[in-house]
Short mmCIF file of C-alpha atoms and ligand atoms in Angstrom, two decimals:
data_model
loop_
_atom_site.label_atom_id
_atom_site.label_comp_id
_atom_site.label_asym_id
_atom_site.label_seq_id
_atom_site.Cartn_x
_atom_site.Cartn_y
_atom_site.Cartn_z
CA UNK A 3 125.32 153.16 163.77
CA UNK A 4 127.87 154.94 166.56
CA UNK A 5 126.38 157.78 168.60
CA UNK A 6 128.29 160.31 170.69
CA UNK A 7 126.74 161.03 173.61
CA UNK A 8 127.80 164.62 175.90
CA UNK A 9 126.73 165.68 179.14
CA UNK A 10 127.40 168.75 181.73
CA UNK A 11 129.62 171.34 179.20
CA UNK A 12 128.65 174.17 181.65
CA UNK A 13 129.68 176.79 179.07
CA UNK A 14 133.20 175.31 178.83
CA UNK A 15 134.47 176.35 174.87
CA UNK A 16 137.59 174.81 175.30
CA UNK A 17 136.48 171.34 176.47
CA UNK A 18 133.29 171.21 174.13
CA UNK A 19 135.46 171.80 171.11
CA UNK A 20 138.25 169.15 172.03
CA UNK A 21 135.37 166.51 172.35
CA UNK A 22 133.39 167.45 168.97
CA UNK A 23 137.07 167.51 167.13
CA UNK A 24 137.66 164.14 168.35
CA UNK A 25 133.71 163.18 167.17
CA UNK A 26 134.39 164.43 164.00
CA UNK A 27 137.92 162.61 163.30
CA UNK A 28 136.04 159.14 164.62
CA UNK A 29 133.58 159.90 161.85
CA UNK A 30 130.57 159.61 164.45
CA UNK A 31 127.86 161.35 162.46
CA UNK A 32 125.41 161.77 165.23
CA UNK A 33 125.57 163.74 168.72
CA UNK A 34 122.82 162.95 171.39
CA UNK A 35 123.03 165.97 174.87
CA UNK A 36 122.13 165.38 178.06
CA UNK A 37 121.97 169.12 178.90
CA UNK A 38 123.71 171.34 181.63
CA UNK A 39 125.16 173.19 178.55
CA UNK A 40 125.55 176.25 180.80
CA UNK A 41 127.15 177.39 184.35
CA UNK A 42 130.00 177.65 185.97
CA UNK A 43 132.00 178.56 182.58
CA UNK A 44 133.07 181.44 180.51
CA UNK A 45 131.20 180.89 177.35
CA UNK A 46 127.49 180.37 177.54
CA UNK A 47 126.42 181.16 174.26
CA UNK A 48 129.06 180.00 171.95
CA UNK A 49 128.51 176.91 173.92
CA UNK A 50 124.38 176.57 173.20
CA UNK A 51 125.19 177.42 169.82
CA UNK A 52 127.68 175.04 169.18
CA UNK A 53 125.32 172.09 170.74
CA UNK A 54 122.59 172.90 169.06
CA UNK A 55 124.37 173.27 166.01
CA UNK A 56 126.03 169.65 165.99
CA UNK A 57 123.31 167.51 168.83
CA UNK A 58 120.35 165.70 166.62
CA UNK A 59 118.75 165.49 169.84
CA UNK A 60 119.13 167.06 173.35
CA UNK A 61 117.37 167.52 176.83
CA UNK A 62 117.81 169.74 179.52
CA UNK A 63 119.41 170.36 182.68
CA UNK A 64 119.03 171.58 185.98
CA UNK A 65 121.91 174.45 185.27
CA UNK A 66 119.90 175.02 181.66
CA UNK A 67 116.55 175.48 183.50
CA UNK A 68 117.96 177.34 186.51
CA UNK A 69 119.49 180.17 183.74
CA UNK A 70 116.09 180.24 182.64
CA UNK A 71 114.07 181.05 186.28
CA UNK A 72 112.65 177.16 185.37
CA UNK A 73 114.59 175.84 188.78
CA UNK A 74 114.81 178.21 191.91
CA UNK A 75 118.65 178.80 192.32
CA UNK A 76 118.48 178.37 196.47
CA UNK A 77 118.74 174.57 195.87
CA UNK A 78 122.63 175.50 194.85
CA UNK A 79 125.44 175.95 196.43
CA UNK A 80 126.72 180.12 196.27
CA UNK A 81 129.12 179.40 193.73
CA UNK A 82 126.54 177.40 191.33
CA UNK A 83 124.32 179.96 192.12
CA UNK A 84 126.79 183.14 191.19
CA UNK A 85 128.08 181.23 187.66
CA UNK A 86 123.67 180.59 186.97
CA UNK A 87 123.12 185.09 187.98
CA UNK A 88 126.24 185.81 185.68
CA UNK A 89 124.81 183.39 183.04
CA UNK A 90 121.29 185.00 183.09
CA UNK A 91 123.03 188.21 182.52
CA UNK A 92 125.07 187.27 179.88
CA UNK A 93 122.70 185.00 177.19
CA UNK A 94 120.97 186.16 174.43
CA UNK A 95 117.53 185.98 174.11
CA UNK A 96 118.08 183.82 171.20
CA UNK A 97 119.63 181.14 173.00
CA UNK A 98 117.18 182.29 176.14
CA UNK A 99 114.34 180.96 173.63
CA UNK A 100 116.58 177.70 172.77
CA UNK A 101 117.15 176.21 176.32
CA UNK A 102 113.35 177.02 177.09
CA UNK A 103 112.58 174.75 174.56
CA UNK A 104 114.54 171.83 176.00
CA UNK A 105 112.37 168.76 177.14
CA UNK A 106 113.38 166.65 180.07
CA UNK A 107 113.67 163.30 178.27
CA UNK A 108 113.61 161.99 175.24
CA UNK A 109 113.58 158.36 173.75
CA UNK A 110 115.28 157.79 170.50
CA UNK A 111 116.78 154.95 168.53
CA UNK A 112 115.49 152.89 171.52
CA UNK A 113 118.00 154.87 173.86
CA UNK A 114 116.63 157.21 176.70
CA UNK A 115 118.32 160.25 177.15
CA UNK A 116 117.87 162.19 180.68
CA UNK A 117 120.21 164.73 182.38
CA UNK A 118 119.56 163.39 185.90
CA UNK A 119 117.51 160.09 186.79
CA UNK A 120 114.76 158.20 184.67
CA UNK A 121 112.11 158.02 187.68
CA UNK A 122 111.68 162.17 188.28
CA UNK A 123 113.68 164.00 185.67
CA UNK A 124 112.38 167.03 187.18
CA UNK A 125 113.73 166.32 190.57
CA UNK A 126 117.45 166.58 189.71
CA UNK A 127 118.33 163.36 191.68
CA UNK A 128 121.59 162.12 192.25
CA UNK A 129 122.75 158.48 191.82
CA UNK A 130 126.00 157.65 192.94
CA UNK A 131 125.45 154.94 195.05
CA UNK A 132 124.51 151.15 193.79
CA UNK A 133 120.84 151.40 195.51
CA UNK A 134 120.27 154.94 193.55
CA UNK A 135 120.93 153.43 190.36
CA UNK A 136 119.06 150.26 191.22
CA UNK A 137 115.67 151.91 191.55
CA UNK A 138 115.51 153.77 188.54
CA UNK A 139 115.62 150.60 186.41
CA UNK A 140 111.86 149.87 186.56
CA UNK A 141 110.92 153.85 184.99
CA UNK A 142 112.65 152.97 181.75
CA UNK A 143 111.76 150.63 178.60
CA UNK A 144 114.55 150.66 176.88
CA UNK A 145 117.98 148.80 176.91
CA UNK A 146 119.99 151.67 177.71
CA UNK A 147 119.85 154.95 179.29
CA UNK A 148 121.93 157.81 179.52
CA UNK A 149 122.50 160.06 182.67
CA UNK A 150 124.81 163.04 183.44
CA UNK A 151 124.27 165.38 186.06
CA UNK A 152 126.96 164.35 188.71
CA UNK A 153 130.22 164.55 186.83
CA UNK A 154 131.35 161.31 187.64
CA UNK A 155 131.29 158.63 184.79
CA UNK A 156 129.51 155.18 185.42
CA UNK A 157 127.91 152.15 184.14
CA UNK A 158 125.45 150.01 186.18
CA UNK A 159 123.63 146.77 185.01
CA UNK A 160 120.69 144.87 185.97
CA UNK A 161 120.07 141.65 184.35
CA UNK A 162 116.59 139.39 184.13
CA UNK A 163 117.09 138.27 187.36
CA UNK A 164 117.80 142.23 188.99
CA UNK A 165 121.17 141.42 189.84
CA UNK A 166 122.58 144.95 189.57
CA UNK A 167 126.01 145.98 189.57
CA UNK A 168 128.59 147.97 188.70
CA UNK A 169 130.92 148.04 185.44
CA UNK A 170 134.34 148.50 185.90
CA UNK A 171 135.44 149.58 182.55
CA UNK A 172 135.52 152.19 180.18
CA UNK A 173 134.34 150.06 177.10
CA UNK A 174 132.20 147.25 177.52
CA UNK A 175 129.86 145.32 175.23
CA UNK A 176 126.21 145.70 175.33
CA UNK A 177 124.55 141.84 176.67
CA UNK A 178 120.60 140.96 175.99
CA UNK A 179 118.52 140.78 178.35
CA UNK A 180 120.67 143.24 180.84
CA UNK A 181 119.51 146.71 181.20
CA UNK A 182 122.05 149.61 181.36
CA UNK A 183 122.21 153.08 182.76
CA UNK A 184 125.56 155.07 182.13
CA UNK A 185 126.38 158.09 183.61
CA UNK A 186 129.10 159.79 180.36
CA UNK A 187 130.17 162.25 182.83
CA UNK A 188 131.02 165.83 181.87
CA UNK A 189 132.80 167.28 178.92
CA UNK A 190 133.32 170.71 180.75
CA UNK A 191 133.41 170.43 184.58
CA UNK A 192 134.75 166.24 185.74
CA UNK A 193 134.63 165.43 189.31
CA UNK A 194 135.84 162.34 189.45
CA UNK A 195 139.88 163.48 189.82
CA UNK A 196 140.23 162.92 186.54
CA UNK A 197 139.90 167.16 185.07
CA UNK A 198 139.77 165.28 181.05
CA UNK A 199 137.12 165.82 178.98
CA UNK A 200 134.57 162.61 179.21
CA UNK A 201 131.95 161.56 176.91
CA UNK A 202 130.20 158.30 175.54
CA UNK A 203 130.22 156.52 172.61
CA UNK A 204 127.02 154.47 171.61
CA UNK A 205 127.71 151.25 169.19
CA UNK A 206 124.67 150.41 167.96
CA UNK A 207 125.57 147.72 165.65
CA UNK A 208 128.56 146.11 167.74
CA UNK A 209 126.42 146.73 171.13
CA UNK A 210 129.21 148.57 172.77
CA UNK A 211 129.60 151.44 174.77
CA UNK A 212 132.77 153.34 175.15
CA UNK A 213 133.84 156.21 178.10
CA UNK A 214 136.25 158.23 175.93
CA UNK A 215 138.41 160.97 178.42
CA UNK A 216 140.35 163.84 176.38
CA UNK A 217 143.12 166.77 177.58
CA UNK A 218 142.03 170.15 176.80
CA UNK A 219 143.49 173.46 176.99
CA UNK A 220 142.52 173.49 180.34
CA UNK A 221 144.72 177.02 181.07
CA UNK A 222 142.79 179.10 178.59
CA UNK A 223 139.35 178.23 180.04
CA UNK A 224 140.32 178.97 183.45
CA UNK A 225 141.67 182.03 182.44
CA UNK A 226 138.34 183.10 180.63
CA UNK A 227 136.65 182.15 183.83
CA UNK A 228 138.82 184.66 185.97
CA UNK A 229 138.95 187.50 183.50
CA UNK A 230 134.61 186.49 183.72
CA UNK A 231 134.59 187.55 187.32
CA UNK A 232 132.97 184.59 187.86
CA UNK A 233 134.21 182.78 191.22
CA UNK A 234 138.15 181.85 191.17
CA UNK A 235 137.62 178.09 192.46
CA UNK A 236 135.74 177.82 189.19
CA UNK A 237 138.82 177.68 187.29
CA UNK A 238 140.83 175.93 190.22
CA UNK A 239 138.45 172.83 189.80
CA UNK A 240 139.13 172.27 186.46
CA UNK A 241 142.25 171.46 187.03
CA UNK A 242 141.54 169.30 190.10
CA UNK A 243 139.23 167.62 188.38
CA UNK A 244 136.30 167.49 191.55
ZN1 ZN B 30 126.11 169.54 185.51
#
């Protein structure tokens, strides 16, 4: 079975279709989120509605519970903070009710799914550095887990002995007896100079994992995001991927 994993769309239309399209031509029948589906973009709603519409299974994130009063906003930076008071402004109660019902992980097909690190979901942690990752690997069971959260696509292993490291690539196979956490990156918002789309794809029969990047019509949603009124180095990141 393949699964296509997508992380941080941050209410980005243009991106979130791109990667789905390119889901759908691979055939991939199944679509795990790791949340953040709004902020910072121009389409909030269509973008909920699409995820929950194609994702078998999703959790939330820290933009998803901030739109919802579940996080206090003055943990963000002003801009994060403007995109989450536009956002609350403009979702329906509809999809209000649908991110409230998000849960902070969830285990499936022997796979955990969290938007920011296994060991306190709830505390939006970052890992970026080797020692972040390294601790988290004792709060999960299962071979693999999947993070999002800071925009910047990784893989780190530890094996039976603990060694942890580092993979360089963007498809790698899947060894017993190593335990994995990858970081997919973000379809809507990438930081890591790289402004394509990024997701995952999970092999579970070949035990592979792939870090697929995609163009998008990157104009048009920076556009949306200035006729928005949301913040103009919104739509300037996109392109600078960061
Ligand atoms: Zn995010």
């Amino acid at each position: 079975m393949k699964v296509a994993i997508i992380s941080d769309i941050h209410s980005n239309l243009e991106a979130l279709q791109t990667v789905i399209k390119d889901i759908k031509k691979r055939r991939i029948k199944r679509i795990f989120c790791l949340g953040d589906l709004v902020g910072y973009g121009a389409n909030p709603n269509e973008c909920i509605e699409l995820c929950m519409r194609e994702a078998k299974s999703m959790v939330a994130g820290n933009h998803d519970w901030a739109a919802i009063g579940k996080t206090d906003i003055s943990v963000f930076n002003p801009v994060a903070a403007e995109a989450i008071r536009w956002t609350k402004k403009s979702i329906s109660k509809n999809n209000f009710n649908k991110l409230s019902k998000l849960k902070l992980t969830e285990t499936i097909e022997g796979i955990l799914l969290v938007h920011a690190s296994p060991q306190k979901p709830e505390q939006w942690d970052y890992l970026f550095a080797l020692d972040e990752f390294k601790r988290q690997f004792e709060f999960f069971k299962s071979q693999v887990c999947f993070v999002g959260h800071s925009h910047i696509p990784s893989a780190v292993f530890q094996d039976a002995n603990g060694y942890t490291d580092f993979l360089g690539d963007n498809l790698f196979p899947l060894i017993d007896n190593r335990k994995y956490i990858i970081n997919i990156g973000s379809v809507g918002q990438p930081r890591d100079l790289d402004p394509r789309a990024s997701y995952a794809i999970y092999d579970g029969n070949n035990k592979s994992i792939e870090i697929v990047r995609l163009n998008y019509n990157i104009p048009l949603a920076q556009q949306k995001i200035i006729d928005a009124g949301l913040p103009e180095v919104l739509a300037e990141r996109l392109l600078a991927g960061r």
